[in-house]
XYZ file of C-alpha atoms in Angstrom:
520
model
C 0.000 0.000 0.000
C 1.291 3.455 -0.843
C 2.571 5.654 1.974
C 0.103 8.537 1.595
C -2.904 6.283 1.501
C -2.502 5.272 5.148
C -1.226 8.488 6.705
C -4.061 10.813 5.783
C -5.662 11.781 9.128
C -9.314 11.002 9.746
C -11.520 11.937 12.664
C -11.534 9.990 15.931
C -15.148 9.078 15.231
C -14.130 7.564 11.925
C -11.383 5.560 13.583
C -13.618 4.165 16.273
C -16.166 3.331 13.621
C -13.691 0.998 11.966
C -11.691 3.235 9.625
C -7.985 2.544 9.874
C -6.239 5.805 9.135
C -4.551 7.779 11.876
C -5.478 10.623 14.200
C -3.120 13.059 15.882
C -4.088 13.104 19.544
C -1.427 13.253 22.258
C -0.440 9.836 23.608
C -0.236 8.493 27.125
C -0.079 4.802 27.969
C 1.920 2.015 29.474
C 1.860 -1.692 30.204
C -0.880 -4.276 29.875
C -1.719 -7.903 30.459
C -1.486 -10.325 27.566
C -1.520 -13.908 26.486
C 1.858 -15.396 25.555
C 2.957 -14.155 22.156
C 2.061 -16.599 19.386
C 2.842 -16.032 15.741
C 2.345 -17.683 12.390
C 5.538 -16.132 11.036
C 7.455 -19.408 10.767
C 11.203 -19.354 10.252
C 13.091 -16.127 9.510
C 12.914 -15.055 5.884
C 13.960 -12.015 3.900
C 11.694 -9.542 2.191
C 8.785 -7.217 2.664
C 8.010 -3.895 4.280
C 7.086 -3.777 7.954
C 4.808 -0.869 8.901
C 5.234 0.171 12.528
C 2.850 2.598 14.245
C 4.182 4.805 17.053
C 3.078 7.938 18.830
C 4.989 10.948 17.551
C 5.967 14.511 18.288
C 4.482 16.296 15.305
C 6.506 18.574 13.061
C 9.124 18.988 15.804
C 10.300 15.398 15.452
C 13.949 14.901 14.671
C 16.195 12.276 13.125
C 19.182 13.630 15.042
C 20.032 10.633 17.272
C 21.575 12.874 19.905
C 18.208 14.576 20.380
C 16.082 11.410 20.393
C 13.622 11.533 23.267
C 10.285 10.019 22.226
C 9.765 6.274 21.801
C 9.547 6.549 18.020
C 12.675 8.723 17.862
C 14.593 6.234 19.999
C 13.538 3.306 17.803
C 14.421 5.177 14.622
C 17.806 6.135 16.065
C 18.734 2.482 16.669
C 17.534 1.587 13.166
C 19.788 4.211 11.569
C 22.724 4.439 13.998
C 24.770 2.472 16.524
C 26.263 3.132 19.944
C 29.527 1.688 21.192
C 27.515 -0.457 23.606
C 23.913 -1.004 24.665
C 21.776 -2.560 27.408
C 21.078 -6.293 27.394
C 17.900 -7.899 28.840
C 19.204 -7.559 32.411
C 20.568 -4.073 31.591
C 24.120 -5.390 31.641
C 26.326 -3.799 28.991
C 26.614 -5.490 25.596
C 29.251 -4.488 23.007
C 28.013 -2.952 19.754
C 30.397 -0.808 17.683
C 32.956 -1.383 20.424
C 34.564 -4.764 19.962
C 36.226 -4.543 23.364
C 37.167 -2.119 26.131
C 39.938 -2.208 28.690
C 40.773 0.187 31.553
C 44.170 1.133 32.882
C 45.144 0.198 36.433
C 43.481 3.166 38.148
C 40.328 3.160 35.967
C 40.962 6.666 34.620
C 41.724 5.783 30.993
C 39.848 3.281 28.828
C 41.066 1.830 25.537
C 38.258 0.897 23.159
C 38.742 -1.251 20.099
C 36.187 -0.677 17.331
C 34.822 -3.515 15.254
C 34.981 -3.364 11.470
C 31.824 -1.464 10.589
C 30.883 1.012 7.896
C 28.552 3.945 7.546
C 25.863 3.844 4.889
C 28.112 5.745 2.445
C 30.682 2.954 2.701
C 33.161 4.846 4.865
C 34.535 2.958 7.886
C 33.525 3.856 11.445
C 36.692 5.354 12.939
C 38.002 6.538 16.275
C 37.722 10.095 14.920
C 33.968 9.587 14.500
C 33.690 8.514 18.133
C 35.577 11.559 19.387
C 33.551 13.876 17.167
C 30.252 12.357 18.306
C 31.121 12.624 22.000
C 32.426 16.167 21.554
C 29.190 17.145 19.842
C 27.058 15.570 22.578
C 28.959 17.355 25.360
C 28.915 20.783 23.683
C 28.100 23.171 26.581
C 25.939 25.265 24.258
C 23.693 22.300 23.402
C 21.214 20.149 25.329
C 21.777 16.669 23.960
C 20.264 13.706 25.830
C 23.517 11.906 26.749
C 25.369 15.061 27.764
C 25.272 14.443 31.517
C 26.368 10.815 31.145
C 29.346 11.669 28.923
C 30.425 14.640 31.025
C 32.904 12.482 32.963
C 35.009 12.007 29.800
C 38.022 14.325 29.539
C 37.859 14.739 25.785
C 40.803 17.157 25.621
C 43.052 14.385 26.902
C 41.403 11.602 24.899
C 42.834 10.519 21.573
C 42.561 8.320 18.510
C 45.387 5.760 18.752
C 44.578 4.578 15.232
C 41.451 4.357 13.088
C 40.013 1.479 15.113
C 41.344 2.340 18.571
C 40.218 5.223 20.747
C 41.590 6.067 24.175
C 39.146 7.899 26.428
C 40.485 9.751 29.458
C 38.140 10.182 32.443
C 37.911 12.966 34.997
C 37.761 10.397 37.806
C 38.130 6.615 38.236
C 35.036 4.773 37.079
C 34.756 0.980 37.029
C 31.322 1.076 35.408
C 32.401 3.275 32.510
C 30.817 0.911 29.919
C 27.472 2.212 31.254
C 28.410 5.539 29.693
C 29.053 3.936 26.303
C 25.487 2.573 26.393
C 23.881 5.812 27.590
C 20.558 6.767 26.019
C 21.362 8.909 22.982
C 25.123 8.244 22.860
C 25.091 7.346 19.154
C 28.092 7.520 16.843
C 27.676 9.767 13.804
C 30.168 10.500 11.005
C 32.802 13.115 11.772
C 31.504 16.541 10.756
C 27.817 15.563 10.605
C 25.565 18.490 11.554
C 22.396 17.979 9.492
C 20.138 14.944 9.867
C 17.296 15.494 7.411
C 18.853 12.676 5.344
C 21.030 10.971 7.937
C 23.972 8.676 7.311
C 24.570 6.215 10.119
C 26.025 2.757 10.619
C 22.780 1.047 11.647
C 20.875 -1.795 9.948
C 18.681 0.509 7.836
C 19.427 3.401 5.485
C 17.402 6.549 4.965
C 14.663 6.481 2.317
C 12.193 9.339 2.768
C 10.744 11.374 5.636
C 7.638 13.411 6.293
C 8.048 14.892 9.821
C 5.109 14.079 12.024
C 3.779 11.545 9.515
C 6.144 8.861 8.267
C 9.702 7.662 7.796
C 10.702 5.027 5.235
C 13.970 3.118 5.698
C 15.667 0.441 3.595
C 17.851 -2.513 4.510
C 21.599 -1.846 4.671
C 23.233 -4.960 3.289
C 26.632 -3.990 4.688
C 25.524 -3.928 8.310
C 28.193 -5.335 10.616
C 25.685 -7.382 12.668
C 24.169 -9.056 9.614
C 21.711 -7.615 7.135
C 18.135 -7.169 8.334
C 15.455 -9.610 7.153
C 13.142 -6.803 6.052
C 13.566 -5.020 2.737
C 11.968 -1.893 4.169
C 10.889 -0.487 7.512
C 8.218 2.195 7.641
C 7.449 4.263 10.752
C 3.951 5.719 10.826
C 2.609 8.203 13.356
C -0.541 7.409 15.319
C -0.761 9.308 18.589
C -3.861 7.581 19.923
C -3.588 3.987 21.061
C -7.042 3.069 19.741
C -6.025 4.348 16.312
C -2.903 2.194 16.304
C -4.914 -0.875 17.285
C -7.636 -0.211 14.691
C -4.984 0.162 12.006
C -3.472 -3.147 13.113
C -6.846 -4.902 13.002
C -7.519 -3.501 9.539
C -4.148 -4.730 8.254
C -2.838 -1.236 7.527
C 0.085 -1.620 9.943
C 1.993 -4.673 11.110
C 3.168 -3.461 14.524
C 1.558 -1.175 17.131
C 3.819 0.189 19.841
C 2.678 0.747 23.449
C -0.752 -0.750 24.111
C -2.855 -0.601 27.266
C -4.051 -3.333 29.670
C -7.611 -2.938 28.409
C -6.569 -3.483 24.812
C -4.502 -6.554 25.636
C -7.373 -8.146 27.547
C -9.925 -7.253 24.900
C -7.973 -8.957 22.135
C -6.232 -11.756 24.041
C -8.254 -14.373 22.114
C -8.321 -12.494 18.819
C -6.219 -14.269 16.202
C -5.629 -10.992 14.363
C -3.318 -9.693 17.101
C -0.304 -11.072 18.927
C 0.746 -9.288 22.103
C 4.349 -9.327 23.322
C 5.057 -8.589 26.971
C 8.366 -6.993 27.991
C 8.750 -7.500 31.767
C 10.394 -5.113 34.231
C 10.169 -2.171 31.883
C 8.935 0.559 34.206
C 9.439 1.134 37.917
C 6.238 2.340 39.604
C 6.640 4.218 42.870
C 5.982 7.117 45.214
C 8.811 9.461 46.172
C 8.973 10.682 49.773
C 11.210 13.674 50.499
C 13.390 12.607 53.417
C 14.823 16.074 54.135
C 11.613 17.646 55.470
C 8.577 16.838 57.608
C 6.824 14.528 57.787
C 9.142 12.078 55.998
C 12.302 13.144 57.756
C 10.921 10.744 60.368
C 12.286 7.264 59.630
C 9.474 5.535 61.521
C 6.880 7.202 59.301
C 8.746 6.181 56.155
C 8.825 2.583 57.348
C 5.106 2.801 58.088
C 4.509 3.934 54.503
C 6.403 0.892 53.230
C 4.382 -1.432 55.444
C 0.893 -0.024 54.861
C 1.213 -0.477 51.090
C -0.689 -3.343 49.471
C 1.600 -3.819 46.484
C -0.363 -6.671 44.944
C -3.545 -4.609 44.941
C -1.731 -1.806 43.122
C -0.340 -4.227 40.535
C -3.734 -5.900 40.074
C -5.728 -2.680 39.755
C -3.387 -0.045 38.325
C -1.377 -2.381 36.083
C -4.272 -4.773 35.461
C -1.960 -7.545 36.644
C 0.585 -6.788 33.936
C 3.603 -6.483 36.151
C 5.031 -7.645 39.444
C 5.340 -6.266 42.942
C 8.341 -4.184 43.921
C 10.481 -4.288 47.042
C 11.339 -0.586 47.395
C 14.441 -1.096 45.272
C 15.051 -0.071 41.680
C 16.030 -2.542 38.960
C 14.399 -5.838 39.884
C 16.260 -8.573 38.005
C 18.938 -6.180 36.714
C 22.667 -6.596 37.187
C 23.705 -5.823 40.804
C 20.109 -6.040 42.086
C 20.000 -7.123 45.737
C 17.652 -10.042 45.298
C 18.706 -11.490 48.657
C 16.743 -8.812 50.544
C 13.458 -10.315 51.725
C 10.317 -9.125 49.948
C 8.475 -6.553 52.045
C 4.805 -7.397 52.603
C 1.898 -5.473 54.052
C 1.782 -5.358 57.850
C -1.007 -2.993 58.803
C -0.639 -3.509 62.560
C 3.061 -2.701 62.477
C 2.384 0.312 60.230
C -0.200 1.671 62.680
C 2.222 1.204 65.575
C 4.945 3.144 63.752
C 2.497 5.901 62.822
C 1.547 6.257 66.482
C 5.219 6.259 67.464
C 5.814 9.096 64.985
C 2.813 10.987 66.391
C 1.255 10.978 62.927
C -2.187 9.436 63.529
C -4.660 11.460 61.434
C -1.844 13.412 59.735
C -2.881 15.017 56.440
C -0.283 14.487 53.707
C -0.427 15.934 50.195
C 0.385 13.525 47.368
C 1.378 15.282 44.151
C 0.394 13.507 40.957
C -0.555 14.346 37.368
C -1.678 12.554 34.200
C 1.891 12.518 32.879
C 2.091 8.734 32.839
C -0.438 5.956 32.566
C -1.784 4.913 35.956
C -0.409 7.813 38.003
C -3.776 9.214 39.051
C -5.271 5.742 39.546
C -2.341 4.638 41.711
C -2.685 7.765 43.841
C -6.360 6.965 44.422
C -5.693 3.346 45.446
C -2.807 4.356 47.696
C -4.944 7.013 49.384
C -7.409 4.311 50.438
C -4.624 2.035 51.684
C -3.062 4.809 53.782
C -6.456 5.643 55.240
C -6.708 2.116 56.629
C -3.552 2.821 58.647
C -4.730 6.167 59.994
C -3.160 8.623 57.543
C -5.097 11.122 55.436
C -3.630 11.387 51.933
C -4.924 14.260 49.818
C -4.039 14.151 46.127
C -3.061 17.321 44.309
C -3.114 17.326 40.493
C -0.117 19.156 39.083
C 0.681 20.725 35.736
C 1.567 17.867 33.419
C 3.907 20.119 31.424
C 6.054 21.008 34.451
C 5.366 18.048 36.739
C 8.778 16.388 36.651
C 10.565 19.670 37.318
C 8.114 20.687 40.046
C 8.422 17.519 42.147
C 12.215 17.736 42.334
C 12.104 20.561 44.866
C 8.517 21.080 46.032
C 6.074 18.951 48.001
C 6.669 15.971 50.269
C 5.173 12.966 48.406
C 4.810 12.418 44.660
C 3.928 9.802 42.063
C 7.089 8.624 40.308
C 8.243 6.148 37.690
C 11.381 5.263 35.755
C 12.405 3.284 32.709
C 15.254 0.794 32.473
C 18.821 1.841 33.199
C 21.741 0.312 35.106
C 21.393 0.404 38.885
C 24.611 2.441 39.007
C 23.031 5.076 36.752
C 19.876 5.205 38.866
C 21.999 5.799 41.961
C 24.294 8.402 40.410
C 21.453 10.411 38.876
C 18.957 10.255 41.748
C 20.458 9.257 45.085
C 23.804 10.982 45.625
C 24.100 14.221 47.555
C 24.903 16.099 44.359
C 22.526 14.270 42.009
C 20.608 16.665 39.785
C 17.359 14.644 39.727
C 17.175 13.690 43.397
C 13.397 13.612 43.914
C 13.626 12.100 47.428
C 16.344 14.541 48.566
C 18.300 11.564 49.884
C 21.730 12.813 51.016
C 23.952 10.540 53.088
C 27.779 10.894 53.191
C 28.181 7.202 54.049
C 25.994 6.266 51.073
C 28.043 8.519 48.764
C 31.189 6.843 50.090
C 29.797 3.385 49.240
C 29.046 4.555 45.701
C 32.564 5.953 45.299
C 33.944 2.665 46.596
C 31.904 0.712 44.041
C 32.882 2.767 40.996
C 36.563 3.035 41.887
C 37.215 -0.652 42.568
C 38.644 -3.192 40.141
C 37.421 -5.976 42.417
C 34.080 -7.304 41.158
C 33.230 -8.847 44.515
C 33.952 -5.617 46.374
C 31.794 -3.693 43.942
C 28.945 -6.193 44.316
C 29.183 -5.868 48.089
C 29.104 -2.071 47.895
C 26.029 -2.057 45.631
C 24.360 -4.523 47.979
C 25.129 -2.375 51.027
C 23.705 0.696 49.294
C 20.496 -1.140 48.493
C 20.148 -2.484 52.038
C 20.381 1.075 53.316
C 17.777 2.279 50.819
C 15.453 -0.606 51.636
C 15.614 0.165 55.344
C 15.276 3.945 55.278
C 15.154 5.351 51.744
C 12.543 7.626 50.208
C 11.445 5.578 47.198
C 8.359 3.462 47.885
C 8.682 1.196 44.860
C 5.475 -0.816 44.746
C 5.734 -2.450 41.319
C 7.331 -2.970 37.929
C 5.111 -2.668 34.885
C 5.435 -4.755 31.760
C 5.614 -2.915 28.461
C 3.344 -4.298 25.745
C 3.347 -4.098 21.976
C 0.970 -5.678 19.481
C 1.622 -7.067 16.042
C 0.007 -9.108 13.320
C 0.649 -12.853 13.846
C 2.649 -12.882 10.616
C 5.393 -10.818 12.290
C 8.202 -12.868 13.817
C 11.274 -12.037 15.864
C 9.851 -9.496 18.332
C 11.832 -9.933 21.538
C 9.925 -10.705 24.734
C 13.047 -10.302 26.888
C 13.715 -6.622 26.336
C 12.599 -4.016 28.872
C 11.827 -0.642 27.310
C 14.993 1.365 26.539
C 17.149 -1.745 26.112
C 18.773 -2.897 22.876
C 16.128 -5.355 21.680
C 13.116 -3.173 22.552
C 11.561 -1.543 19.447
C 14.303 -3.125 17.338
C 13.453 -4.298 13.841
C 16.584 -5.648 12.151
C 15.905 -9.094 13.664
C 12.188 -9.047 12.801
C 10.683 -10.717 9.730
C 7.377 -11.050 7.901
C 5.995 -14.536 7.435
């Protein structure tokens, strides 16, 4: 089917009436419950055009991989470009353009060997391209996504040893430096690249045509270092409303619909026109308590909050069962996760006792929330009822969805919070150190900072594991994140589509990746 024939917008009424073109309504949405993915795709085969429907950002969308922020922009970036490394299913670091990396003795200089890879114009990926890309990302006059992560690199003292070897100097010792290579948005572009209307990358697909806010057509790059894609063509189509994406899928006008809701998954779980793929542990669901001010500067009250929470009820109602309970720790199942800490369960009697000890019986607490993420308002409502059973009065306050994330960093005492996948080290460094710039709980502990510094400056894997475990035990006992669950991320596709990974939390390598997908 021709591109224009399926991207002409129709009304919402037309869509719900069975038409399969796309509307342009702002998207929100998250995980869902599904049956196990079943396909009729058979064995991998080459050929065909896969049409993938995503929510978009209108005419302001970009193909600049260093600016990628939306789900569709992130997926398109990995189709067109590569990073030196990326996140595996457990968010451990997997080599991509980097064939290997090796630190010096004090972890302040890392030597990276590049694999033999080429850009779409046939030119090899070189150390000079890496240095240019990282210099561009860290430009103080710009606001590129990976800027903060790459800031620890001392680029003035870094160098290209030869075309396939780059030596990166760091501003401080860092044992987990490969996390930086995999940072969201840290893509390698050709030296000198400044315009991305017709981008040249080293990814599995080459640029075909682009209509911002409507569609992007890509073609297989036969010279891809990781093996040529099965698909001849990959087409991204914009559909901001989830119902529109699903209707288009049912009508056969798209092959893949990104980000579907629990209701949709349940509605179509027995429909042979749709296959749902669940991606576990994709999104942390939580409430953030500010520990530097009343009432949550009281440790007993924080523990009471942990104990009054019915996590299973939140998972069952807010996530429609599409997820699993949390244990007040980020990164369940990820590398370095402290799985030996016993799962916290609801203990209403103990919670009431701690509330009385804190002198907080009947205390009125404001919970900030906003419709910035699927389930936020619903979770606040359920939690309010749970807290009431323990003698606390939670009053929800709806914030401005456009400024919510900025507002809750400094104001208020309790807020709805969530996070996508990232290494546990990154979560700690960005959110839990005294100087972290996105510290929503205002957690600041010199001994905790010292444990982090011990972990990142040690060459001893066992010592680092112990330090990460000690940090998590401290957070579990007295931290400010009440992490009640982890939501699955769900996508839908026609049964004829094979190769969609079910072991890829959102933001990891195999999520929204299409070079290993085929059409049966």
